[in-house]
Structures are given as C-alpha cells and as structure tokens.
C-alpha cells in the first residue's frame, strides 16, 4: 500500500512538472512573439511581466512574488479605455507564477494586479502592481 501511495505522489509531481513545462513553453512563445505587447509591473516585491498577443492570448509571469495576505488572492486585470477588465485570480506557488490567459482581442493600455478576498468584476483596492503595455 505504501508503494502505491509513493507512486501516486511521484505521478502527481511528474504531472505537475509536465504541466509547468508546457506552461513555460507556451509563455516563452507568447513573450517572444514580435507582435506581443509587454508590460513590466511595478510594485512592492518581485519581478512581474505580462505579454499579450493581438488576438488576446496572453501570459503573466511572476518571480519572487509574496503570498497574498491570509484569506486573500491576487487578481489580474487588463485596462482598456480607463476601465479594468478581470482576467484571472491566482496565488503564487513558492513565489512563482506562470499564468496563461485569454482576453478579447483589442488594444489594452495596461495590466494590474490587486489583492482581493475573492474574484470580483471591478477592483476593490488600488492595484498592488501595475504597468503600461508597450505599443
């Protein structure tokens, strides 16, 4: 029975590693695409970048991002015409995030991250991180 449990844990970890590898490859492809628009997000701690293709396919990557306060999550936003559009909620895994996403195609001005209690359709707080998208 213990060898079955070990095999399940190893398979689970292997599956997570494969998922992370696929996400990393997709992230590299999006970030390296010459048509992508990029934002470097400024905030308290960590290295955060977002890349969005003209078709709305994007990726958000963070390194050394602190965990949100207890009972909270991070929410990723894109801004267009002075209006925030919710993208996804997330929590870092050991400080790291590779978050693929899709938004409607269009010209977005910036990307932001807020700390929220749960998914919301408009930010309830000032962004903890934000950055303008390159044009």
mmCIF file with all atom_site columns, C-alpha atoms in Angstrom:
data_model
loop_
_atom_site.group_PDB
_atom_site.id
_atom_site.type_symbol
_atom_site.label_atom_id
_atom_site.label_alt_id
_atom_site.label_comp_id
_atom_site.label_asym_id
_atom_site.label_entity_id
_atom_site.label_seq_id
_atom_site.pdbx_PDB_ins_code
_atom_site.Cartn_x
_atom_site.Cartn_y
_atom_site.Cartn_z
_atom_site.occupancy
_atom_site.B_iso_or_equiv
_atom_site.pdbx_formal_charge
_atom_site.auth_seq_id
_atom_site.auth_comp_id
_atom_site.auth_asym_id
_atom_site.auth_atom_id
_atom_site.pdbx_PDB_model_num
ATOM 1   C CA . UNK A 1 1   ? 0.000   0.000  0.000   1.00 0.00 ? 1   UNK A CA 1
ATOM 2   C CA . UNK A 1 2   ? 2.815   2.427  0.784   1.00 0.00 ? 2   UNK A CA 1
ATOM 3   C CA . UNK A 1 3   ? 4.426   1.851  -2.627  1.00 0.00 ? 3   UNK A CA 1
ATOM 4   C CA . UNK A 1 4   ? 1.111   2.716  -4.304  1.00 0.00 ? 4   UNK A CA 1
ATOM 5   C CA . UNK A 1 5   ? 0.953   5.976  -2.334  1.00 0.00 ? 5   UNK A CA 1
ATOM 6   C CA . UNK A 1 6   ? 4.535   6.793  -3.300  1.00 0.00 ? 6   UNK A CA 1
ATOM 7   C CA . UNK A 1 7   ? 3.763   6.055  -6.956  1.00 0.00 ? 7   UNK A CA 1
ATOM 8   C CA . UNK A 1 8   ? 0.695   8.319  -6.843  1.00 0.00 ? 8   UNK A CA 1
ATOM 9   C CA . UNK A 1 9   ? 2.718   11.148 -5.296  1.00 0.00 ? 9   UNK A CA 1
ATOM 10  C CA . UNK A 1 10  ? 5.511   10.706 -7.848  1.00 0.00 ? 10  UNK A CA 1
ATOM 11  C CA . UNK A 1 11  ? 2.997   10.577 -10.714 1.00 0.00 ? 11  UNK A CA 1
ATOM 12  C CA . UNK A 1 12  ? 1.245   13.658 -9.353  1.00 0.00 ? 12  UNK A CA 1
ATOM 13  C CA . UNK A 1 13  ? 4.506   15.561 -9.075  1.00 0.00 ? 13  UNK A CA 1
ATOM 14  C CA . UNK A 1 14  ? 5.541   14.374 -12.517 1.00 0.00 ? 14  UNK A CA 1
ATOM 15  C CA . UNK A 1 15  ? 2.224   15.542 -13.934 1.00 0.00 ? 15  UNK A CA 1
ATOM 16  C CA . UNK A 1 16  ? 2.668   18.940 -12.289 1.00 0.00 ? 16  UNK A CA 1
ATOM 17  C CA . UNK A 1 17  ? 6.189   19.188 -13.690 1.00 0.00 ? 17  UNK A CA 1
ATOM 18  C CA . UNK A 1 18  ? 4.907   18.367 -17.172 1.00 0.00 ? 18  UNK A CA 1
ATOM 19  C CA . UNK A 1 19  ? 2.124   20.959 -16.828 1.00 0.00 ? 19  UNK A CA 1
ATOM 20  C CA . UNK A 1 20  ? 4.651   23.556 -15.700 1.00 0.00 ? 20  UNK A CA 1
ATOM 21  C CA . UNK A 1 21  ? 6.928   22.697 -18.615 1.00 0.00 ? 21  UNK A CA 1
ATOM 22  C CA . UNK A 1 22  ? 4.032   23.096 -21.081 1.00 0.00 ? 22  UNK A CA 1
ATOM 23  C CA . UNK A 1 23  ? 3.077   26.418 -19.497 1.00 0.00 ? 23  UNK A CA 1
ATOM 24  C CA . UNK A 1 24  ? 6.682   27.613 -19.657 1.00 0.00 ? 24  UNK A CA 1
ATOM 25  C CA . UNK A 1 25  ? 6.983   26.712 -23.342 1.00 0.00 ? 25  UNK A CA 1
ATOM 26  C CA . UNK A 1 26  ? 3.698   28.488 -24.136 1.00 0.00 ? 26  UNK A CA 1
ATOM 27  C CA . UNK A 1 27  ? 4.831   31.504 -22.096 1.00 0.00 ? 27  UNK A CA 1
ATOM 28  C CA . UNK A 1 28  ? 8.124   31.713 -23.970 1.00 0.00 ? 28  UNK A CA 1
ATOM 29  C CA . UNK A 1 29  ? 6.324   31.510 -27.314 1.00 0.00 ? 29  UNK A CA 1
ATOM 30  C CA . UNK A 1 30  ? 3.960   34.352 -26.389 1.00 0.00 ? 30  UNK A CA 1
ATOM 31  C CA . UNK A 1 31  ? 6.661   36.552 -24.838 1.00 0.00 ? 31  UNK A CA 1
ATOM 32  C CA . UNK A 1 32  ? 8.982   36.049 -27.820 1.00 0.00 ? 32  UNK A CA 1
ATOM 33  C CA . UNK A 1 33  ? 6.316   36.759 -30.446 1.00 0.00 ? 33  UNK A CA 1
ATOM 34  C CA . UNK A 1 34  ? 7.231   40.047 -32.192 1.00 0.00 ? 34  UNK A CA 1
ATOM 35  C CA . UNK A 1 35  ? 3.560   41.086 -32.283 1.00 0.00 ? 35  UNK A CA 1
ATOM 36  C CA . UNK A 1 36  ? 3.158   40.805 -28.481 1.00 0.00 ? 36  UNK A CA 1
ATOM 37  C CA . UNK A 1 37  ? 2.684   43.832 -26.263 1.00 0.00 ? 37  UNK A CA 1
ATOM 38  C CA . UNK A 1 38  ? 4.567   43.690 -22.955 1.00 0.00 ? 38  UNK A CA 1
ATOM 39  C CA . UNK A 1 39  ? 4.202   45.251 -19.513 1.00 0.00 ? 39  UNK A CA 1
ATOM 40  C CA . UNK A 1 40  ? 6.664   45.244 -16.641 1.00 0.00 ? 40  UNK A CA 1
ATOM 41  C CA . UNK A 1 41  ? 4.607   45.639 -13.482 1.00 0.00 ? 41  UNK A CA 1
ATOM 42  C CA . UNK A 1 42  ? 5.916   47.789 -10.652 1.00 0.00 ? 42  UNK A CA 1
ATOM 43  C CA . UNK A 1 43  ? 5.112   47.046 -7.026  1.00 0.00 ? 43  UNK A CA 1
ATOM 44  C CA . UNK A 1 44  ? 6.489   46.158 -3.633  1.00 0.00 ? 44  UNK A CA 1
ATOM 45  C CA . UNK A 1 45  ? 8.319   42.913 -4.362  1.00 0.00 ? 45  UNK A CA 1
ATOM 46  C CA . UNK A 1 46  ? 9.057   40.505 -7.166  1.00 0.00 ? 46  UNK A CA 1
ATOM 47  C CA . UNK A 1 47  ? 9.569   40.561 -10.906 1.00 0.00 ? 47  UNK A CA 1
ATOM 48  C CA . UNK A 1 48  ? 6.269   40.639 -12.789 1.00 0.00 ? 48  UNK A CA 1
ATOM 49  C CA . UNK A 1 49  ? 5.703   40.816 -16.539 1.00 0.00 ? 49  UNK A CA 1
ATOM 50  C CA . UNK A 1 50  ? 2.748   40.303 -18.850 1.00 0.00 ? 50  UNK A CA 1
ATOM 51  C CA . UNK A 1 51  ? 2.654   39.726 -22.600 1.00 0.00 ? 51  UNK A CA 1
ATOM 52  C CA . UNK A 1 52  ? -0.471  39.873 -24.774 1.00 0.00 ? 52  UNK A CA 1
ATOM 53  C CA . UNK A 1 53  ? -0.801  38.967 -28.440 1.00 0.00 ? 53  UNK A CA 1
ATOM 54  C CA . UNK A 1 54  ? -3.164  40.951 -30.707 1.00 0.00 ? 54  UNK A CA 1
ATOM 55  C CA . UNK A 1 55  ? -5.609  38.000 -30.649 1.00 0.00 ? 55  UNK A CA 1
ATOM 56  C CA . UNK A 1 56  ? -5.942  38.267 -26.837 1.00 0.00 ? 56  UNK A CA 1
ATOM 57  C CA . UNK A 1 57  ? -3.765  35.288 -25.911 1.00 0.00 ? 57  UNK A CA 1
ATOM 58  C CA . UNK A 1 58  ? -1.500  36.264 -23.066 1.00 0.00 ? 58  UNK A CA 1
ATOM 59  C CA . UNK A 1 59  ? 0.725   35.170 -20.246 1.00 0.00 ? 59  UNK A CA 1
ATOM 60  C CA . UNK A 1 60  ? 1.521   36.666 -16.862 1.00 0.00 ? 60  UNK A CA 1
ATOM 61  C CA . UNK A 1 61  ? 4.824   35.646 -15.263 1.00 0.00 ? 61  UNK A CA 1
ATOM 62  C CA . UNK A 1 62  ? 5.981   36.491 -11.747 1.00 0.00 ? 62  UNK A CA 1
ATOM 63  C CA . UNK A 1 63  ? 9.057   35.547 -9.752  1.00 0.00 ? 63  UNK A CA 1
ATOM 64  C CA . UNK A 1 64  ? 9.614   36.138 -6.030  1.00 0.00 ? 64  UNK A CA 1
ATOM 65  C CA . UNK A 1 65  ? 6.021   37.308 -5.522  1.00 0.00 ? 65  UNK A CA 1
ATOM 66  C CA . UNK A 1 66  ? 4.969   37.265 -1.868  1.00 0.00 ? 66  UNK A CA 1
ATOM 67  C CA . UNK A 1 67  ? 1.896   35.252 -0.949  1.00 0.00 ? 67  UNK A CA 1
ATOM 68  C CA . UNK A 1 68  ? -1.219  37.407 -0.567  1.00 0.00 ? 68  UNK A CA 1
ATOM 69  C CA . UNK A 1 69  ? -2.434  38.071 2.978   1.00 0.00 ? 69  UNK A CA 1
ATOM 70  C CA . UNK A 1 70  ? -4.346  35.245 4.636   1.00 0.00 ? 70  UNK A CA 1
ATOM 71  C CA . UNK A 1 71  ? -7.867  34.959 3.222   1.00 0.00 ? 71  UNK A CA 1
ATOM 72  C CA . UNK A 1 72  ? -6.942  36.884 0.073   1.00 0.00 ? 72  UNK A CA 1
ATOM 73  C CA . UNK A 1 73  ? -5.964  36.150 -3.512  1.00 0.00 ? 73  UNK A CA 1
ATOM 74  C CA . UNK A 1 74  ? -4.399  38.126 -6.313  1.00 0.00 ? 74  UNK A CA 1
ATOM 75  C CA . UNK A 1 75  ? -6.496  39.168 -9.296  1.00 0.00 ? 75  UNK A CA 1
ATOM 76  C CA . UNK A 1 76  ? -5.031  40.024 -12.700 1.00 0.00 ? 76  UNK A CA 1
ATOM 77  C CA . UNK A 1 77  ? -6.594  42.824 -14.760 1.00 0.00 ? 77  UNK A CA 1
ATOM 78  C CA . UNK A 1 78  ? -6.153  44.424 -18.160 1.00 0.00 ? 78  UNK A CA 1
ATOM 79  C CA . UNK A 1 79  ? -7.236  48.022 -18.698 1.00 0.00 ? 79  UNK A CA 1
ATOM 80  C CA . UNK A 1 80  ? -8.877  49.443 -21.802 1.00 0.00 ? 80  UNK A CA 1
ATOM 81  C CA . UNK A 1 81  ? -10.487 52.863 -22.182 1.00 0.00 ? 81  UNK A CA 1
ATOM 82  C CA . UNK A 1 82  ? -9.876  53.633 -18.465 1.00 0.00 ? 82  UNK A CA 1
ATOM 83  C CA . UNK A 1 83  ? -11.838 50.509 -17.467 1.00 0.00 ? 83  UNK A CA 1
ATOM 84  C CA . UNK A 1 84  ? -10.466 47.420 -15.714 1.00 0.00 ? 84  UNK A CA 1
ATOM 85  C CA . UNK A 1 85  ? -11.367 44.029 -17.172 1.00 0.00 ? 85  UNK A CA 1
ATOM 86  C CA . UNK A 1 86  ? -10.917 40.989 -14.886 1.00 0.00 ? 86  UNK A CA 1
ATOM 87  C CA . UNK A 1 87  ? -8.647  38.254 -16.242 1.00 0.00 ? 87  UNK A CA 1
ATOM 88  C CA . UNK A 1 88  ? -7.994  35.601 -13.563 1.00 0.00 ? 88  UNK A CA 1
ATOM 89  C CA . UNK A 1 89  ? -7.367  35.099 -9.881  1.00 0.00 ? 89  UNK A CA 1
ATOM 90  C CA . UNK A 1 90  ? -4.229  33.366 -8.668  1.00 0.00 ? 90  UNK A CA 1
ATOM 91  C CA . UNK A 1 91  ? -1.839  32.671 -5.821  1.00 0.00 ? 91  UNK A CA 1
ATOM 92  C CA . UNK A 1 92  ? 1.903   32.213 -6.308  1.00 0.00 ? 92  UNK A CA 1
ATOM 93  C CA . UNK A 1 93  ? 3.439   28.762 -5.948  1.00 0.00 ? 93  UNK A CA 1
ATOM 94  C CA . UNK A 1 94  ? 6.606   29.298 -3.933  1.00 0.00 ? 94  UNK A CA 1
ATOM 95  C CA . UNK A 1 95  ? 6.752   32.882 -5.185  1.00 0.00 ? 95  UNK A CA 1
ATOM 96  C CA . UNK A 1 96  ? 6.410   31.931 -8.853  1.00 0.00 ? 96  UNK A CA 1
ATOM 97  C CA . UNK A 1 97  ? 3.516   32.299 -11.277 1.00 0.00 ? 97  UNK A CA 1
ATOM 98  C CA . UNK A 1 98  ? 3.112   31.299 -14.922 1.00 0.00 ? 98  UNK A CA 1
ATOM 99  C CA . UNK A 1 99  ? -0.464  32.213 -15.764 1.00 0.00 ? 99  UNK A CA 1
ATOM 100 C CA . UNK A 1 100 ? -1.696  31.787 -19.331 1.00 0.00 ? 100 UNK A CA 1
ATOM 101 C CA . UNK A 1 101 ? -4.884  33.689 -20.163 1.00 0.00 ? 101 UNK A CA 1
ATOM 102 C CA . UNK A 1 102 ? -7.189  34.774 -22.951 1.00 0.00 ? 102 UNK A CA 1
ATOM 103 C CA . UNK A 1 103 ? -8.961  38.110 -23.205 1.00 0.00 ? 103 UNK A CA 1
ATOM 104 C CA . UNK A 1 104 ? -10.973 39.638 -26.018 1.00 0.00 ? 104 UNK A CA 1
ATOM 105 C CA . UNK A 1 105 ? -8.750  40.850 -28.841 1.00 0.00 ? 105 UNK A CA 1
ATOM 106 C CA . UNK A 1 106 ? -8.088  44.546 -28.609 1.00 0.00 ? 106 UNK A CA 1
ATOM 107 C CA . UNK A 1 107 ? -5.708  47.298 -27.652 1.00 0.00 ? 107 UNK A CA 1
ATOM 108 C CA . UNK A 1 108 ? -5.132  47.293 -23.901 1.00 0.00 ? 108 UNK A CA 1
ATOM 109 C CA . UNK A 1 109 ? -3.312  50.134 -22.172 1.00 0.00 ? 109 UNK A CA 1
ATOM 110 C CA . UNK A 1 110 ? -2.062  48.444 -19.022 1.00 0.00 ? 110 UNK A CA 1
ATOM 111 C CA . UNK A 1 111 ? -2.002  45.409 -16.751 1.00 0.00 ? 111 UNK A CA 1
ATOM 112 C CA . UNK A 1 112 ? -2.587  45.422 -12.991 1.00 0.00 ? 112 UNK A CA 1
ATOM 113 C CA . UNK A 1 113 ? -2.752  43.057 -10.028 1.00 0.00 ? 113 UNK A CA 1
ATOM 114 C CA . UNK A 1 114 ? -4.939  43.673 -6.991  1.00 0.00 ? 114 UNK A CA 1
ATOM 115 C CA . UNK A 1 115 ? -5.336  41.855 -3.687  1.00 0.00 ? 115 UNK A CA 1
ATOM 116 C CA . UNK A 1 116 ? -8.944  40.707 -3.277  1.00 0.00 ? 116 UNK A CA 1
ATOM 117 C CA . UNK A 1 117 ? -10.912 38.445 -0.941  1.00 0.00 ? 117 UNK A CA 1
ATOM 118 C CA . UNK A 1 118 ? -12.320 36.567 -3.947  1.00 0.00 ? 118 UNK A CA 1
ATOM 119 C CA . UNK A 1 119 ? -12.943 37.074 -7.666  1.00 0.00 ? 119 UNK A CA 1
ATOM 120 C CA . UNK A 1 120 ? -14.532 40.471 -8.316  1.00 0.00 ? 120 UNK A CA 1
ATOM 121 C CA . UNK A 1 121 ? -15.635 42.189 -11.521 1.00 0.00 ? 121 UNK A CA 1
ATOM 122 C CA . UNK A 1 122 ? -14.098 45.556 -10.581 1.00 0.00 ? 122 UNK A CA 1
ATOM 123 C CA . UNK A 1 123 ? -11.115 46.186 -8.301  1.00 0.00 ? 123 UNK A CA 1
ATOM 124 C CA . UNK A 1 124 ? -11.996 46.912 -4.682  1.00 0.00 ? 124 UNK A CA 1
ATOM 125 C CA . UNK A 1 125 ? -8.494  48.181 -3.904  1.00 0.00 ? 125 UNK A CA 1
ATOM 126 C CA . UNK A 1 126 ? -5.721  50.158 -5.517  1.00 0.00 ? 126 UNK A CA 1
ATOM 127 C CA . UNK A 1 127 ? -3.507  47.854 -7.624  1.00 0.00 ? 127 UNK A CA 1
ATOM 128 C CA . UNK A 1 128 ? -0.562  46.384 -5.737  1.00 0.00 ? 128 UNK A CA 1
ATOM 129 C CA . UNK A 1 129 ? 1.276   46.062 -9.074  1.00 0.00 ? 129 UNK A CA 1
ATOM 130 C CA . UNK A 1 130 ? 0.736   47.805 -12.394 1.00 0.00 ? 130 UNK A CA 1
ATOM 131 C CA . UNK A 1 131 ? 2.453   48.539 -15.670 1.00 0.00 ? 131 UNK A CA 1
ATOM 132 C CA . UNK A 1 132 ? 1.751   50.043 -19.083 1.00 0.00 ? 132 UNK A CA 1
ATOM 133 C CA . UNK A 1 133 ? 1.678   47.800 -22.130 1.00 0.00 ? 133 UNK A CA 1
ATOM 134 C CA . UNK A 1 134 ? 4.127   48.592 -24.905 1.00 0.00 ? 134 UNK A CA 1
ATOM 135 C CA . UNK A 1 135 ? 2.581   49.724 -28.170 1.00 0.00 ? 135 UNK A CA 1
#
